Amino acid sequence: AAQLSSFKSDVAEWWSAATGTARRVARDLCDAYGIPENMIRLEDRDLCTGRLVQDEACDAGNHSAHTDAPAFTLLWYPTDAGLDVKAHDGTWSRAIPPPGAMLLITGDLLHFASQGSATPTVHRPPLCLTKRPVLMLFVYPDSNAKIGPSSVPPCVALTTLE
């Protein structure tokens, strides 16, 4: 029971820090892309969805490129782990955060809110031999945020992977 109590308090502490980081990142992205803060304001308790999962790439056949639907996603990986991101020229590279840092993946909602200025990050989980954990925080605008209208088409075409 003591371990469970410690786990709950550790998770609550992490959640508070992670959502505080998400709010600061949202403000910075609004400033960077000229988005009115009321379009991506993060005030609701349920603005984020967090998951601790085993890296999905380790499941056979799950190596497809995609973009994330939220405004952005924050990812915390163990040391020397990360994911593959696609550059504008079509090349792939491994994005590995320094120890103690996180990766930021821009998503579809940020793309729409910025009228296309913020490109959603096309990414895929890397192939790996052993499963590894990743903490993912998917950040959505709160329920009262007004996204749009946007001149950006709702779908982003992905090229076929080699």
PDB file of C-alpha atoms in Angstrom:
ATOM      1  CA  ALA A   1       0.000   0.000   0.000  1.00  0.00           C
ATOM      2  CA  ALA A   2       2.888   2.375   0.742  1.00  0.00           C
ATOM      3  CA  GLN A   3       4.318   1.768  -2.733  1.00  0.00           C
ATOM      4  CA  LEU A   4       0.937   2.532  -4.308  1.00  0.00           C
ATOM      5  CA  SER A   5       0.670   5.738  -2.289  1.00  0.00           C
ATOM      6  CA  SER A   6       4.133   6.792  -3.453  1.00  0.00           C
ATOM      7  CA  PHE A   7       3.261   5.872  -7.051  1.00  0.00           C
ATOM      8  CA  LYS A   8       0.109   8.000  -6.942  1.00  0.00           C
ATOM      9  CA  SER A   9       1.966  11.006  -5.555  1.00  0.00           C
ATOM     10  CA  ASP A  10       4.818  10.558  -8.055  1.00  0.00           C
ATOM     11  CA  VAL A  11       2.345  10.431 -10.964  1.00  0.00           C
ATOM     12  CA  ALA A  12       0.440  13.478  -9.631  1.00  0.00           C
ATOM     13  CA  GLU A  13       3.711  15.419  -9.325  1.00  0.00           C
ATOM     14  CA  TRP A  14       4.776  14.435 -12.851  1.00  0.00           C
ATOM     15  CA  TRP A  15       1.311  15.275 -14.265  1.00  0.00           C
ATOM     16  CA  SER A  16       1.403  18.730 -12.691  1.00  0.00           C
ATOM     17  CA  ALA A  17       4.885  19.417 -14.083  1.00  0.00           C
ATOM     18  CA  ALA A  18       4.025  18.008 -17.533  1.00  0.00           C
ATOM     19  CA  THR A  19       0.799  19.986 -17.927  1.00  0.00           C
ATOM     20  CA  GLY A  20       2.578  23.131 -16.720  1.00  0.00           C
ATOM     21  CA  THR A  21       5.187  22.534 -19.421  1.00  0.00           C
ATOM     22  CA  ALA A  22       2.397  21.989 -21.973  1.00  0.00           C
ATOM     23  CA  ARG A  23       0.849  25.361 -21.085  1.00  0.00           C
ATOM     24  CA  ARG A  24       4.193  27.140 -21.504  1.00  0.00           C
ATOM     25  CA  VAL A  25       4.852  25.373 -24.814  1.00  0.00           C
ATOM     26  CA  ALA A  26       1.353  26.305 -26.042  1.00  0.00           C
ATOM     27  CA  ARG A  27       1.963  29.989 -25.229  1.00  0.00           C
ATOM     28  CA  ASP A  28       5.346  29.888 -26.982  1.00  0.00           C
ATOM     29  CA  LEU A  29       3.868  28.215 -30.082  1.00  0.00           C
ATOM     30  CA  CYS A  30       1.070  30.800 -30.221  1.00  0.00           C
ATOM     31  CA  ASP A  31       3.672  33.579 -30.056  1.00  0.00           C
ATOM     32  CA  ALA A  32       5.916  31.919 -32.659  1.00  0.00           C
ATOM     33  CA  TYR A  33       3.126  31.334 -35.193  1.00  0.00           C
ATOM     34  CA  GLY A  34       1.005  34.424 -34.500  1.00  0.00           C
ATOM     35  CA  ILE A  35      -1.931  32.379 -33.223  1.00  0.00           C
ATOM     36  CA  PRO A  36      -4.316  34.189 -30.865  1.00  0.00           C
ATOM     37  CA  GLU A  37      -3.973  32.494 -27.469  1.00  0.00           C
ATOM     38  CA  ASN A  38      -7.720  31.910 -27.288  1.00  0.00           C
ATOM     39  CA  MET A  39      -7.399  29.469 -30.220  1.00  0.00           C
ATOM     40  CA  ILE A  40      -5.116  27.131 -28.285  1.00  0.00           C
ATOM     41  CA  ARG A  41      -5.773  27.975 -24.699  1.00  0.00           C
ATOM     42  CA  LEU A  42      -5.147  25.256 -22.185  1.00  0.00           C
ATOM     43  CA  GLU A  43      -7.354  25.839 -19.174  1.00  0.00           C
ATOM     44  CA  ASP A  44      -9.499  22.714 -18.852  1.00  0.00           C
ATOM     45  CA  ARG A  45      -8.407  19.981 -16.508  1.00  0.00           C
ATOM     46  CA  ASP A  46      -8.751  17.486 -19.339  1.00  0.00           C
ATOM     47  CA  LEU A  47      -6.575  19.314 -21.870  1.00  0.00           C
ATOM     48  CA  CYS A  48      -4.089  16.476 -22.064  1.00  0.00           C
ATOM     49  CA  THR A  49      -4.161  12.739 -22.519  1.00  0.00           C
ATOM     50  CA  GLY A  50      -1.187  10.963 -21.031  1.00  0.00           C
ATOM     51  CA  ARG A  51      -0.034   7.416 -21.655  1.00  0.00           C
ATOM     52  CA  LEU A  52       2.832   5.257 -20.505  1.00  0.00           C
ATOM     53  CA  VAL A  53       3.261   2.589 -23.155  1.00  0.00           C
ATOM     54  CA  GLN A  54       5.740   0.165 -24.564  1.00  0.00           C
ATOM     55  CA  ASP A  55       7.163   1.577 -27.799  1.00  0.00           C
ATOM     56  CA  GLU A  56       4.569   0.579 -30.383  1.00  0.00           C
ATOM     57  CA  ALA A  57       7.183   0.001 -33.088  1.00  0.00           C
ATOM     58  CA  CYS A  58       8.224  -3.172 -31.374  1.00  0.00           C
ATOM     59  CA  ASP A  59       4.903  -4.734 -32.295  1.00  0.00           C
ATOM     60  CA  ALA A  60       5.318  -6.471 -35.639  1.00  0.00           C
ATOM     61  CA  GLY A  61       4.079  -4.462 -38.609  1.00  0.00           C
ATOM     62  CA  ASN A  62       3.490  -1.182 -36.766  1.00  0.00           C
ATOM     63  CA  HIS A  63       6.042   1.097 -38.417  1.00  0.00           C
ATOM     64  CA  SER A  64       3.764   3.425 -40.380  1.00  0.00           C
ATOM     65  CA  ALA A  65       4.374   7.146 -40.799  1.00  0.00           C
ATOM     66  CA  HIS A  66       1.712   9.477 -39.468  1.00  0.00           C
ATOM     67  CA  THR A  67       0.963  12.858 -37.915  1.00  0.00           C
ATOM     68  CA  ASP A  68      -0.715  13.322 -34.535  1.00  0.00           C
ATOM     69  CA  ALA A  69      -4.163  14.929 -34.288  1.00  0.00           C
ATOM     70  CA  PRO A  70      -3.575  17.113 -31.179  1.00  0.00           C
ATOM     71  CA  ALA A  71      -2.007  20.568 -31.230  1.00  0.00           C
ATOM     72  CA  PHE A  72       1.238  18.934 -30.124  1.00  0.00           C
ATOM     73  CA  THR A  73       2.624  15.888 -28.357  1.00  0.00           C
ATOM     74  CA  LEU A  74       5.344  15.801 -25.720  1.00  0.00           C
ATOM     75  CA  LEU A  75       7.391  12.581 -25.504  1.00  0.00           C
ATOM     76  CA  TRP A  76       9.786  11.400 -22.813  1.00  0.00           C
ATOM     77  CA  TYR A  77      12.019   8.460 -23.778  1.00  0.00           C
ATOM     78  CA  PRO A  78      14.637   6.495 -21.882  1.00  0.00           C
ATOM     79  CA  THR A  79      18.270   7.358 -22.616  1.00  0.00           C
ATOM     80  CA  ASP A  80      19.333   6.865 -26.245  1.00  0.00           C
ATOM     81  CA  ALA A  81      15.765   6.294 -27.457  1.00  0.00           C
ATOM     82  CA  GLY A  82      13.558   8.396 -29.693  1.00  0.00           C
ATOM     83  CA  LEU A  83      11.558   8.232 -32.886  1.00  0.00           C
ATOM     84  CA  ASP A  84      12.070   8.752 -36.596  1.00  0.00           C
ATOM     85  CA  VAL A  85      11.006  12.091 -38.113  1.00  0.00           C
ATOM     86  CA  LYS A  86      10.670  12.987 -41.764  1.00  0.00           C
ATOM     87  CA  ALA A  87      12.373  16.143 -43.019  1.00  0.00           C
ATOM     88  CA  HIS A  88      10.824  18.404 -45.668  1.00  0.00           C
ATOM     89  CA  ASP A  89      13.197  16.888 -48.256  1.00  0.00           C
ATOM     90  CA  GLY A  90      11.779  13.405 -47.547  1.00  0.00           C
ATOM     91  CA  THR A  91      14.746  12.016 -45.624  1.00  0.00           C
ATOM     92  CA  TRP A  92      14.283  10.285 -42.267  1.00  0.00           C
ATOM     93  CA  SER A  93      16.391  10.842 -39.169  1.00  0.00           C
ATOM     94  CA  ARG A  94      16.272   9.613 -35.587  1.00  0.00           C
ATOM     95  CA  ALA A  95      15.261  12.277 -33.060  1.00  0.00           C
ATOM     96  CA  ILE A  96      16.795  11.433 -29.681  1.00  0.00           C
ATOM     97  CA  PRO A  97      16.359  13.934 -26.858  1.00  0.00           C
ATOM     98  CA  PRO A  98      19.272  14.599 -24.493  1.00  0.00           C
ATOM     99  CA  PRO A  99      18.931  12.954 -21.052  1.00  0.00           C
ATOM    100  CA  GLY A 100      16.178  14.622 -19.024  1.00  0.00           C
ATOM    101  CA  ALA A 101      14.703  16.372 -22.080  1.00  0.00           C
ATOM    102  CA  MET A 102      11.577  15.668 -24.119  1.00  0.00           C
ATOM    103  CA  LEU A 103      10.629  15.644 -27.791  1.00  0.00           C
ATOM    104  CA  LEU A 104       7.959  18.002 -29.104  1.00  0.00           C
ATOM    105  CA  ILE A 105       5.921  16.804 -32.082  1.00  0.00           C
ATOM    106  CA  THR A 106       3.707  19.403 -33.771  1.00  0.00           C
ATOM    107  CA  GLY A 107       0.251  18.125 -34.678  1.00  0.00           C
ATOM    108  CA  ASP A 108      -2.654  18.642 -37.029  1.00  0.00           C
ATOM    109  CA  LEU A 109      -4.621  21.056 -34.807  1.00  0.00           C
ATOM    110  CA  LEU A 110      -1.616  23.390 -34.558  1.00  0.00           C
ATOM    111  CA  HIS A 111      -1.304  23.195 -38.357  1.00  0.00           C
ATOM    112  CA  PHE A 112      -4.945  24.292 -38.764  1.00  0.00           C
ATOM    113  CA  ALA A 113      -4.765  26.988 -36.068  1.00  0.00           C
ATOM    114  CA  SER A 114      -1.627  28.483 -37.660  1.00  0.00           C
ATOM    115  CA  GLN A 115      -3.232  28.540 -41.131  1.00  0.00           C
ATOM    116  CA  GLY A 116      -0.573  26.097 -42.306  1.00  0.00           C
ATOM    117  CA  SER A 117       2.485  27.883 -40.902  1.00  0.00           C
ATOM    118  CA  ALA A 118       3.211  25.086 -38.413  1.00  0.00           C
ATOM    119  CA  THR A 119       3.701  21.876 -40.337  1.00  0.00           C
ATOM    120  CA  PRO A 120       2.600  18.718 -38.519  1.00  0.00           C
ATOM    121  CA  THR A 121       5.549  16.438 -37.800  1.00  0.00           C
ATOM    122  CA  VAL A 122       5.464  13.298 -39.920  1.00  0.00           C
ATOM    123  CA  HIS A 123       6.976  10.596 -37.747  1.00  0.00           C
ATOM    124  CA  ARG A 124       7.116   6.877 -37.165  1.00  0.00           C
ATOM    125  CA  PRO A 125       8.279   4.660 -34.358  1.00  0.00           C
ATOM    126  CA  PRO A 126      11.699   3.174 -35.045  1.00  0.00           C
ATOM    127  CA  LEU A 127      12.168  -0.529 -35.521  1.00  0.00           C
ATOM    128  CA  CYS A 128      13.594  -2.034 -32.358  1.00  0.00           C
ATOM    129  CA  LEU A 129      14.474  -5.432 -31.002  1.00  0.00           C
ATOM    130  CA  THR A 130      13.311  -4.899 -27.430  1.00  0.00           C
ATOM    131  CA  LYS A 131      10.303  -3.038 -26.113  1.00  0.00           C
ATOM    132  CA  ARG A 132      11.001   0.203 -24.280  1.00  0.00           C
ATOM    133  CA  PRO A 133       8.703   2.565 -22.411  1.00  0.00           C
ATOM    134  CA  VAL A 134       7.714   6.039 -23.567  1.00  0.00           C
ATOM    135  CA  LEU A 135       5.639   8.666 -21.755  1.00  0.00           C
ATOM    136  CA  MET A 136       3.367  10.462 -24.220  1.00  0.00           C
ATOM    137  CA  LEU A 137       1.386  13.604 -23.435  1.00  0.00           C
ATOM    138  CA  PHE A 138      -1.095  14.488 -26.196  1.00  0.00           C
ATOM    139  CA  VAL A 139      -2.060  18.162 -25.834  1.00  0.00           C
ATOM    140  CA  TYR A 140      -5.418  19.337 -27.146  1.00  0.00           C
ATOM    141  CA  PRO A 141      -6.928  22.813 -26.859  1.00  0.00           C
ATOM    142  CA  ASP A 142      -9.571  23.043 -24.182  1.00  0.00           C
ATOM    143  CA  SER A 143     -13.228  22.504 -24.967  1.00  0.00           C
ATOM    144  CA  ASN A 144     -13.969  26.238 -25.274  1.00  0.00           C
ATOM    145  CA  ALA A 145     -11.158  26.984 -27.747  1.00  0.00           C
ATOM    146  CA  LYS A 146     -12.202  28.049 -31.234  1.00  0.00           C
ATOM    147  CA  ILE A 147     -10.056  26.467 -33.942  1.00  0.00           C
ATOM    148  CA  GLY A 148     -10.702  27.848 -37.398  1.00  0.00           C
ATOM    149  CA  PRO A 149     -11.929  28.634 -39.800  1.00  0.00           C
ATOM    150  CA  SER A 150      -8.807  27.464 -41.546  1.00  0.00           C
ATOM    151  CA  SER A 151      -7.846  27.683 -45.176  1.00  0.00           C
ATOM    152  CA  VAL A 152      -5.678  24.594 -44.706  1.00  0.00           C
ATOM    153  CA  PRO A 153      -7.090  21.345 -46.139  1.00  0.00           C
ATOM    154  CA  PRO A 154      -8.025  18.791 -43.477  1.00  0.00           C
ATOM    155  CA  CYS A 155      -5.747  16.033 -44.794  1.00  0.00           C
ATOM    156  CA  VAL A 156      -1.996  15.948 -45.209  1.00  0.00           C
ATOM    157  CA  ALA A 157      -0.828  13.522 -47.898  1.00  0.00           C
ATOM    158  CA  LEU A 158       1.998  11.234 -46.844  1.00  0.00           C
ATOM    159  CA  THR A 159       4.320   9.760 -49.399  1.00  0.00           C
ATOM    160  CA  THR A 160       4.713   6.007 -49.538  1.00  0.00           C
ATOM    161  CA  LEU A 161       7.592   4.700 -47.471  1.00  0.00           C
ATOM    162  CA  GLU A 162      10.329   2.730 -49.127  1.00  0.00           C
TER     163      GLU A 162
END
